[in-house]
Amino acid sequence: MELTGTVIALLPEVSGQGKNGTWRKQEFILEIPSQYPKKVCISLWGDKIDQAGLQVNDAVTASIDVESREYNNRWYTEVKAWKVDKAGSAGGGGVSFSGGSNNSTLPPVTTFTEDESDDLPF
């Protein structure tokens, strides 16, 4: 899943010692533009913190996974980014829904008529 928006806050990096060694995590708040803008807290782990190099007001597209886990009969949900692309970066290539009027990156719309429905293989 991908979310596109603007970084409005960077939370402090936290680290600790686990059974597999030292870990690092930094969370950031992404505001997704729409009629009613939504804010999502997304976490980056380990080396991805340095690779992303995020700053407040960066326009980014975050590729994310949503994961929930149970601990002491309570459920905790985390949104983890596995890739973050800044707007205008060479690695982007995706469709941006950030409110621009340029629709040249959208795929063409394909329509079918009743006559073409006979081409189905089943």
Short mmCIF file of N, CA, C and O in Angstrom, two decimals:
data_model
loop_
_atom_site.label_atom_id
_atom_site.label_comp_id
_atom_site.label_asym_id
_atom_site.label_seq_id
_atom_site.Cartn_x
_atom_site.Cartn_y
_atom_site.Cartn_z
N MET A 1 0.85 -1.15 0.00
CA MET A 1 0.00 0.00 0.00
C MET A 1 0.90 1.23 0.00
O MET A 1 1.97 1.21 0.59
N GLU A 2 0.45 2.30 -0.65
CA GLU A 2 1.21 3.53 -0.69
C GLU A 2 0.38 4.70 -0.19
O GLU A 2 -0.83 4.77 -0.47
N LEU A 3 1.02 5.60 0.54
CA LEU A 3 0.40 6.83 1.01
C LEU A 3 1.25 7.99 0.53
O LEU A 3 2.47 7.97 0.67
N THR A 4 0.61 9.02 -0.03
CA THR A 4 1.31 10.20 -0.50
C THR A 4 0.83 11.41 0.28
O THR A 4 -0.38 11.60 0.44
N GLY A 5 1.77 12.19 0.77
CA GLY A 5 1.40 13.38 1.53
C GLY A 5 2.63 14.18 1.91
O GLY A 5 3.70 14.03 1.33
N THR A 6 2.45 15.02 2.94
CA THR A 6 3.50 15.91 3.42
C THR A 6 3.88 15.55 4.84
O THR A 6 2.99 15.34 5.68
N VAL A 7 5.17 15.49 5.11
CA VAL A 7 5.66 15.23 6.47
C VAL A 7 5.39 16.49 7.30
O VAL A 7 5.90 17.57 6.97
N ILE A 8 4.57 16.37 8.34
CA ILE A 8 4.27 17.54 9.17
C ILE A 8 4.99 17.49 10.52
O ILE A 8 5.05 18.50 11.21
N ALA A 9 5.53 16.33 10.90
CA ALA A 9 6.28 16.22 12.16
C ALA A 9 7.19 15.01 12.10
O ALA A 9 6.84 13.98 11.53
N LEU A 10 8.36 15.16 12.71
CA LEU A 10 9.30 14.05 12.91
C LEU A 10 9.40 13.83 14.41
O LEU A 10 9.78 14.74 15.15
N LEU A 11 9.06 12.64 14.87
CA LEU A 11 9.16 12.34 16.29
C LEU A 11 10.59 11.92 16.61
O LEU A 11 11.33 11.46 15.72
N PRO A 12 11.00 12.05 17.85
CA PRO A 12 12.39 11.69 18.21
C PRO A 12 12.68 10.21 17.94
O PRO A 12 11.82 9.34 18.11
N GLU A 13 13.92 9.95 17.51
CA GLU A 13 14.36 8.57 17.30
C GLU A 13 14.50 7.88 18.65
O GLU A 13 14.98 8.48 19.61
N VAL A 14 14.05 6.63 18.70
CA VAL A 14 14.20 5.83 19.91
C VAL A 14 15.00 4.58 19.55
O VAL A 14 14.99 4.12 18.41
N SER A 15 15.71 4.04 20.54
CA SER A 15 16.49 2.83 20.31
C SER A 15 16.47 1.99 21.57
O SER A 15 16.10 2.46 22.65
N GLY A 16 16.85 0.75 21.41
CA GLY A 16 16.87 -0.14 22.55
C GLY A 16 17.63 -1.41 22.23
O GLY A 16 18.13 -1.60 21.12
N GLN A 17 17.67 -2.28 23.21
CA GLN A 17 18.36 -3.55 23.06
C GLN A 17 17.32 -4.66 23.11
O GLN A 17 16.55 -4.75 24.06
N GLY A 18 17.29 -5.49 22.08
CA GLY A 18 16.37 -6.61 22.03
C GLY A 18 17.13 -7.92 21.97
O GLY A 18 18.37 -7.94 22.00
N LYS A 19 16.40 -9.02 21.86
CA LYS A 19 17.06 -10.32 21.81
C LYS A 19 17.92 -10.49 20.55
O LYS A 19 18.82 -11.30 20.53
N ASN A 20 17.61 -9.72 19.49
CA ASN A 20 18.38 -9.80 18.25
C ASN A 20 19.40 -8.68 18.12
O ASN A 20 19.94 -8.47 17.03
N GLY A 21 19.63 -7.92 19.17
CA GLY A 21 20.61 -6.83 19.12
C GLY A 21 19.95 -5.48 19.29
O GLY A 21 18.80 -5.36 19.69
N THR A 22 20.70 -4.44 18.93
CA THR A 22 20.22 -3.07 19.06
C THR A 22 19.24 -2.74 17.94
O THR A 22 19.45 -3.13 16.79
N TRP A 23 18.18 -2.01 18.27
CA TRP A 23 17.22 -1.59 17.27
C TRP A 23 17.03 -0.07 17.36
O TRP A 23 17.31 0.55 18.38
N ARG A 24 16.60 0.52 16.23
CA ARG A 24 16.31 1.97 16.14
C ARG A 24 14.97 2.15 15.45
O ARG A 24 14.66 1.43 14.49
N LYS A 25 14.21 3.14 15.91
CA LYS A 25 12.92 3.43 15.29
C LYS A 25 12.68 4.93 15.34
O LYS A 25 12.97 5.59 16.34
N GLN A 26 12.16 5.48 14.22
CA GLN A 26 11.73 6.87 14.20
C GLN A 26 10.36 6.93 13.54
O GLN A 26 10.14 6.31 12.50
N GLU A 27 9.47 7.67 14.15
CA GLU A 27 8.13 7.84 13.60
C GLU A 27 7.99 9.24 13.03
O GLU A 27 8.62 10.18 13.51
N PHE A 28 7.19 9.34 11.98
CA PHE A 28 6.88 10.65 11.41
C PHE A 28 5.38 10.71 11.12
O PHE A 28 4.72 9.68 10.96
N ILE A 29 4.86 11.93 11.09
CA ILE A 29 3.44 12.14 10.83
C ILE A 29 3.30 12.62 9.40
O ILE A 29 3.89 13.63 9.00
N LEU A 30 2.50 11.88 8.62
CA LEU A 30 2.25 12.20 7.23
C LEU A 30 0.83 12.72 7.11
O LEU A 30 -0.12 12.05 7.57
N GLU A 31 0.66 13.90 6.54
CA GLU A 31 -0.67 14.45 6.30
C GLU A 31 -1.05 14.17 4.86
O GLU A 31 -0.34 14.56 3.94
N ILE A 32 -2.18 13.48 4.67
CA ILE A 32 -2.64 13.09 3.35
C ILE A 32 -3.71 14.07 2.91
O ILE A 32 -4.73 14.22 3.59
N PRO A 33 -3.48 14.78 1.80
CA PRO A 33 -4.42 15.82 1.38
C PRO A 33 -5.73 15.23 0.85
O PRO A 33 -5.74 14.22 0.16
N SER A 34 -6.82 15.86 1.21
CA SER A 34 -8.15 15.55 0.71
C SER A 34 -9.08 16.63 1.24
O SER A 34 -8.62 17.57 1.90
N GLN A 35 -10.36 16.49 1.00
CA GLN A 35 -11.30 17.46 1.54
C GLN A 35 -11.18 17.51 3.06
O GLN A 35 -11.25 18.57 3.67
N TYR A 36 -11.00 16.35 3.68
CA TYR A 36 -10.75 16.24 5.12
C TYR A 36 -9.39 15.57 5.30
O TYR A 36 -9.32 14.34 5.37
N PRO A 37 -8.30 16.37 5.36
CA PRO A 37 -6.96 15.77 5.44
C PRO A 37 -6.82 14.81 6.62
O PRO A 37 -7.35 15.05 7.69
N LYS A 38 -6.13 13.73 6.36
CA LYS A 38 -5.90 12.72 7.39
C LYS A 38 -4.43 12.72 7.78
O LYS A 38 -3.57 12.97 6.96
N LYS A 39 -4.17 12.42 9.03
CA LYS A 39 -2.81 12.31 9.53
C LYS A 39 -2.55 10.86 9.92
O LYS A 39 -3.37 10.24 10.57
N VAL A 40 -1.38 10.34 9.49
CA VAL A 40 -1.02 8.97 9.78
C VAL A 40 0.38 8.95 10.39
O VAL A 40 1.30 9.58 9.86
N CYS A 41 0.53 8.24 11.50
CA CYS A 41 1.83 8.07 12.13
C CYS A 41 2.48 6.83 11.52
O CYS A 41 1.95 5.73 11.62
N ILE A 42 3.65 7.02 10.89
CA ILE A 42 4.35 5.94 10.19
C ILE A 42 5.71 5.77 10.83
O ILE A 42 6.39 6.74 11.16
N SER A 43 6.14 4.52 11.00
CA SER A 43 7.44 4.27 11.62
C SER A 43 8.45 3.77 10.59
O SER A 43 8.12 3.04 9.67
N LEU A 44 9.69 4.21 10.79
CA LEU A 44 10.84 3.74 10.02
C LEU A 44 11.76 3.01 10.99
O LEU A 44 11.95 3.46 12.12
N TRP A 45 12.33 1.89 10.54
CA TRP A 45 13.18 1.07 11.41
C TRP A 45 14.58 0.98 10.83
O TRP A 45 14.76 0.88 9.62
N GLY A 46 15.58 0.99 11.71
CA GLY A 46 16.97 0.71 11.34
C GLY A 46 17.55 1.67 10.31
O GLY A 46 17.40 2.88 10.40
N ASP A 47 18.23 1.10 9.31
CA ASP A 47 18.92 1.89 8.29
C ASP A 47 17.97 2.71 7.43
O ASP A 47 18.39 3.67 6.78
N LYS A 48 16.70 2.35 7.39
CA LYS A 48 15.73 3.10 6.58
C LYS A 48 15.58 4.53 7.08
O LYS A 48 15.21 5.42 6.32
N ILE A 49 15.88 4.77 8.35
CA ILE A 49 15.83 6.12 8.91
C ILE A 49 16.83 7.01 8.17
O ILE A 49 16.49 8.10 7.71
N ASP A 50 18.06 6.52 8.03
CA ASP A 50 19.12 7.29 7.37
C ASP A 50 18.87 7.39 5.86
O ASP A 50 19.11 8.42 5.25
N GLN A 51 18.37 6.32 5.25
CA GLN A 51 18.12 6.31 3.81
C GLN A 51 17.05 7.32 3.43
O GLN A 51 17.15 7.98 2.40
N ALA A 52 16.01 7.45 4.24
CA ALA A 52 14.91 8.37 3.93
C ALA A 52 15.34 9.82 4.08
O ALA A 52 14.97 10.66 3.27
N GLY A 53 16.11 10.13 5.10
CA GLY A 53 16.57 11.50 5.33
C GLY A 53 15.44 12.51 5.36
O GLY A 53 15.52 13.56 4.72
N LEU A 54 14.40 12.22 6.08
CA LEU A 54 13.19 13.06 6.07
C LEU A 54 13.38 14.37 6.81
O LEU A 54 14.11 14.44 7.81
N GLN A 55 12.70 15.38 6.32
CA GLN A 55 12.62 16.69 6.94
C GLN A 55 11.14 17.11 6.96
O GLN A 55 10.35 16.66 6.13
N VAL A 56 10.79 17.97 7.90
CA VAL A 56 9.43 18.50 7.95
C VAL A 56 9.17 19.26 6.64
O VAL A 56 10.06 19.91 6.10
N ASN A 57 7.96 19.14 6.11
CA ASN A 57 7.48 19.74 4.86
C ASN A 57 7.92 18.99 3.61
O ASN A 57 7.64 19.44 2.50
N ASP A 58 8.62 17.84 3.73
CA ASP A 58 8.94 17.02 2.56
C ASP A 58 7.66 16.40 2.03
O ASP A 58 6.83 15.89 2.79
N ALA A 59 7.50 16.42 0.70
CA ALA A 59 6.40 15.70 0.05
C ALA A 59 6.93 14.31 -0.27
O ALA A 59 7.95 14.17 -0.95
N VAL A 60 6.26 13.28 0.24
CA VAL A 60 6.76 11.91 0.08
C VAL A 60 5.65 10.94 -0.27
O VAL A 60 4.47 11.21 -0.05
N THR A 61 6.07 9.81 -0.82
CA THR A 61 5.20 8.65 -1.00
C THR A 61 5.82 7.53 -0.18
O THR A 61 6.98 7.16 -0.41
N ALA A 62 5.06 7.03 0.78
CA ALA A 62 5.55 5.97 1.66
C ALA A 62 4.88 4.66 1.27
O ALA A 62 3.66 4.57 1.20
N SER A 63 5.70 3.64 0.99
CA SER A 63 5.20 2.28 0.78
C SER A 63 5.15 1.63 2.15
O SER A 63 6.17 1.57 2.84
N ILE A 64 3.97 1.17 2.55
CA ILE A 64 3.78 0.75 3.94
C ILE A 64 3.19 -0.64 4.06
O ILE A 64 2.60 -1.17 3.12
N ASP A 65 3.37 -1.21 5.24
CA ASP A 65 2.67 -2.41 5.68
C ASP A 65 1.98 -2.06 6.99
O ASP A 65 2.55 -1.34 7.81
N VAL A 66 0.78 -2.57 7.18
CA VAL A 66 0.06 -2.37 8.43
C VAL A 66 0.07 -3.70 9.17
O VAL A 66 -0.26 -4.74 8.60
N GLU A 67 0.50 -3.65 10.42
CA GLU A 67 0.66 -4.88 11.20
C GLU A 67 0.08 -4.69 12.60
O GLU A 67 0.29 -3.66 13.23
N SER A 68 -0.66 -5.68 13.07
CA SER A 68 -1.18 -5.66 14.44
C SER A 68 -0.62 -6.85 15.19
O SER A 68 -0.39 -7.91 14.62
N ARG A 69 -0.40 -6.65 16.49
CA ARG A 69 0.08 -7.76 17.33
C ARG A 69 -0.58 -7.66 18.70
O ARG A 69 -0.96 -6.59 19.15
N GLU A 70 -0.66 -8.79 19.36
CA GLU A 70 -1.32 -8.88 20.67
C GLU A 70 -0.26 -8.99 21.75
O GLU A 70 0.74 -9.68 21.61
N TYR A 71 -0.49 -8.25 22.84
CA TYR A 71 0.40 -8.32 24.00
C TYR A 71 -0.47 -8.11 25.24
O TYR A 71 -1.16 -7.10 25.36
N ASN A 72 -0.48 -9.10 26.12
CA ASN A 72 -1.28 -9.04 27.36
C ASN A 72 -2.76 -8.73 27.07
O ASN A 72 -3.36 -7.84 27.67
N ASN A 73 -3.31 -9.46 26.11
CA ASN A 73 -4.73 -9.33 25.74
C ASN A 73 -5.11 -7.95 25.20
O ASN A 73 -6.27 -7.58 25.21
N ARG A 74 -4.13 -7.18 24.73
CA ARG A 74 -4.39 -5.90 24.06
C ARG A 74 -3.76 -5.96 22.69
O ARG A 74 -2.72 -6.58 22.50
N TRP A 75 -4.39 -5.29 21.73
CA TRP A 75 -3.89 -5.29 20.37
C TRP A 75 -3.26 -3.94 20.05
O TRP A 75 -3.81 -2.89 20.39
N TYR A 76 -2.09 -3.99 19.39
CA TYR A 76 -1.35 -2.81 19.01
C TYR A 76 -1.13 -2.85 17.49
O TYR A 76 -0.72 -3.87 16.95
N THR A 77 -1.41 -1.73 16.82
CA THR A 77 -1.28 -1.66 15.38
C THR A 77 -0.18 -0.66 15.03
O THR A 77 -0.10 0.42 15.62
N GLU A 78 0.65 -1.03 14.07
CA GLU A 78 1.74 -0.17 13.64
C GLU A 78 1.75 -0.08 12.12
O GLU A 78 1.51 -1.06 11.42
N VAL A 79 2.01 1.12 11.61
CA VAL A 79 2.16 1.36 10.18
C VAL A 79 3.65 1.50 9.93
O VAL A 79 4.27 2.48 10.36
N LYS A 80 4.24 0.51 9.25
CA LYS A 80 5.69 0.48 9.01
C LYS A 80 5.97 0.81 7.54
O LYS A 80 5.40 0.20 6.64
N ALA A 81 6.88 1.76 7.32
CA ALA A 81 7.31 2.09 5.96
C ALA A 81 8.48 1.20 5.58
O ALA A 81 9.43 1.07 6.33
N TRP A 82 8.40 0.58 4.41
CA TRP A 82 9.52 -0.21 3.92
C TRP A 82 10.24 0.52 2.79
O TRP A 82 11.34 0.16 2.40
N LYS A 83 9.65 1.63 2.30
CA LYS A 83 10.31 2.48 1.31
C LYS A 83 9.67 3.85 1.39
O LYS A 83 8.45 3.97 1.54
N VAL A 84 10.48 4.90 1.29
CA VAL A 84 9.98 6.27 1.28
C VAL A 84 10.65 6.99 0.12
O VAL A 84 11.88 7.05 0.05
N ASP A 85 9.83 7.52 -0.80
CA ASP A 85 10.34 8.28 -1.94
C ASP A 85 9.92 9.73 -1.78
O ASP A 85 8.74 10.02 -1.57
N LYS A 86 10.90 10.65 -1.90
CA LYS A 86 10.58 12.07 -1.87
C LYS A 86 10.05 12.48 -3.23
O LYS A 86 10.43 11.91 -4.25
N ALA A 87 9.17 13.46 -3.26
CA ALA A 87 8.60 13.95 -4.52
C ALA A 87 9.72 14.46 -5.41
O ALA A 87 10.64 15.14 -4.95
N GLY A 88 9.68 14.07 -6.69
CA GLY A 88 10.69 14.51 -7.64
C GLY A 88 11.93 13.64 -7.65
O GLY A 88 12.84 13.89 -8.43
N SER A 89 11.98 12.59 -6.80
CA SER A 89 13.17 11.72 -6.80
C SER A 89 13.08 10.75 -7.96
O SER A 89 12.01 10.41 -8.44
N ALA A 90 14.22 10.27 -8.41
CA ALA A 90 14.27 9.37 -9.56
C ALA A 90 13.58 8.04 -9.27
O ALA A 90 13.11 7.39 -10.17
N GLY A 91 13.50 7.63 -8.02
CA GLY A 91 12.91 6.35 -7.68
C GLY A 91 11.40 6.36 -7.63
O GLY A 91 10.79 5.35 -7.41
N GLY A 92 10.78 7.52 -7.83
CA GLY A 92 9.33 7.65 -7.73
C GLY A 92 8.60 6.81 -8.74
O GLY A 92 8.30 5.66 -8.51
N GLY A 93 8.29 7.39 -9.88
CA GLY A 93 7.65 6.65 -10.95
C GLY A 93 6.21 6.31 -10.72
O GLY A 93 5.55 5.83 -11.62
N GLY A 94 5.66 6.55 -9.55
CA GLY A 94 4.27 6.23 -9.27
C GLY A 94 3.36 7.39 -9.61
O GLY A 94 3.80 8.47 -9.98
N VAL A 95 2.09 7.17 -9.51
CA VAL A 95 1.10 8.20 -9.74
C VAL A 95 0.94 9.01 -8.47
O VAL A 95 0.75 8.45 -7.41
N SER A 96 1.05 10.32 -8.58
CA SER A 96 0.91 11.19 -7.42
C SER A 96 -0.49 11.76 -7.36
O SER A 96 -1.02 12.23 -8.37
N PHE A 97 -1.12 11.71 -6.22
CA PHE A 97 -2.45 12.25 -6.03
C PHE A 97 -2.38 13.47 -5.12
O PHE A 97 -3.23 13.69 -4.30
N SER A 98 -1.35 14.28 -5.26
CA SER A 98 -1.14 15.39 -4.34
C SER A 98 -1.87 16.66 -4.76
O SER A 98 -1.55 17.72 -4.30
N GLY A 99 -2.83 16.55 -5.66
CA GLY A 99 -3.65 17.70 -5.98
C GLY A 99 -3.24 18.42 -7.25
O GLY A 99 -3.83 19.43 -7.59
N GLY A 100 -2.24 17.98 -7.97
CA GLY A 100 -1.83 18.62 -9.20
C GLY A 100 -2.85 18.41 -10.30
O GLY A 100 -3.66 17.49 -10.26
N SER A 101 -2.84 19.30 -11.31
CA SER A 101 -3.82 19.18 -12.38
C SER A 101 -3.26 18.42 -13.58
O SER A 101 -3.94 18.25 -14.57
N ASN A 102 -2.02 17.96 -13.51
CA ASN A 102 -1.42 17.23 -14.62
C ASN A 102 -1.79 15.75 -14.50
O ASN A 102 -1.32 15.06 -13.63
N ASN A 103 -2.62 15.27 -15.41
CA ASN A 103 -3.06 13.88 -15.38
C ASN A 103 -2.32 13.03 -16.39
O ASN A 103 -2.77 11.95 -16.72
N SER A 104 -1.18 13.50 -16.91
CA SER A 104 -0.48 12.75 -17.95
C SER A 104 0.11 11.45 -17.43
O SER A 104 0.43 10.58 -18.21
N THR A 105 0.26 11.29 -16.11
CA THR A 105 0.84 10.05 -15.58
C THR A 105 -0.22 9.00 -15.30
O THR A 105 0.11 7.89 -14.92
N LEU A 106 -1.49 9.34 -15.46
CA LEU A 106 -2.55 8.37 -15.21
C LEU A 106 -2.66 7.40 -16.39
O LEU A 106 -2.50 7.80 -17.54
N PRO A 107 -2.95 6.13 -16.13
CA PRO A 107 -3.09 5.17 -17.22
C PRO A 107 -4.35 5.48 -18.02
O PRO A 107 -5.31 6.04 -17.49
N PRO A 108 -4.38 5.09 -19.30
CA PRO A 108 -5.58 5.34 -20.10
C PRO A 108 -6.75 4.50 -19.60
O PRO A 108 -6.58 3.40 -19.09
N VAL A 109 -7.95 5.04 -19.78
CA VAL A 109 -9.16 4.34 -19.36
C VAL A 109 -9.60 3.44 -20.51
O VAL A 109 -9.69 3.87 -21.66
N THR A 110 -9.86 2.18 -20.21
CA THR A 110 -10.32 1.23 -21.22
C THR A 110 -11.80 0.98 -21.00
O THR A 110 -12.23 0.68 -19.89
N THR A 111 -12.57 1.11 -22.07
CA THR A 111 -14.01 0.84 -21.98
C THR A 111 -14.34 -0.31 -22.92
O THR A 111 -13.66 -0.53 -23.92
N PHE A 112 -15.38 -1.07 -22.61
CA PHE A 112 -15.79 -2.21 -23.40
C PHE A 112 -17.24 -2.03 -23.83
O PHE A 112 -18.05 -1.47 -23.09
N THR A 113 -17.54 -2.52 -25.01
CA THR A 113 -18.92 -2.51 -25.49
C THR A 113 -19.48 -3.92 -25.38
O THR A 113 -18.75 -4.87 -25.13
N GLU A 114 -20.78 -4.06 -25.60
CA GLU A 114 -21.40 -5.39 -25.50
C GLU A 114 -20.83 -6.36 -26.52
O GLU A 114 -20.70 -7.54 -26.25
N ASP A 115 -20.46 -5.86 -27.71
CA ASP A 115 -19.93 -6.74 -28.75
C ASP A 115 -18.62 -7.41 -28.33
O ASP A 115 -18.34 -8.53 -28.72
N GLU A 116 -17.82 -6.74 -27.52
CA GLU A 116 -16.52 -7.29 -27.11
C GLU A 116 -16.67 -8.34 -26.02
O GLU A 116 -15.73 -9.06 -25.72
N SER A 117 -17.83 -8.47 -25.39
CA SER A 117 -17.99 -9.44 -24.31
C SER A 117 -17.95 -10.88 -24.82
O SER A 117 -17.75 -11.78 -24.04
N ASP A 118 -18.12 -11.10 -26.15
CA ASP A 118 -18.06 -12.45 -26.69
C ASP A 118 -16.63 -12.98 -26.77
O ASP A 118 -16.42 -14.15 -27.06
N ASP A 119 -15.62 -12.15 -26.52
CA ASP A 119 -14.23 -12.57 -26.62
C ASP A 119 -13.76 -13.30 -25.37
O ASP A 119 -12.61 -13.71 -25.31
N LEU A 120 -14.59 -13.44 -24.36
CA LEU A 120 -14.16 -14.09 -23.13
C LEU A 120 -13.92 -15.57 -23.37
O LEU A 120 -14.67 -16.23 -24.09
N PRO A 121 -12.87 -16.13 -22.76
CA PRO A 121 -12.51 -17.53 -23.01
C PRO A 121 -13.38 -18.53 -22.25
O PRO A 121 -13.15 -19.73 -22.32
N PHE A 122 -14.35 -18.11 -21.51
CA PHE A 122 -15.19 -19.05 -20.76
C PHE A 122 -16.66 -18.81 -20.98
O PHE A 122 -17.11 -17.86 -21.50
#
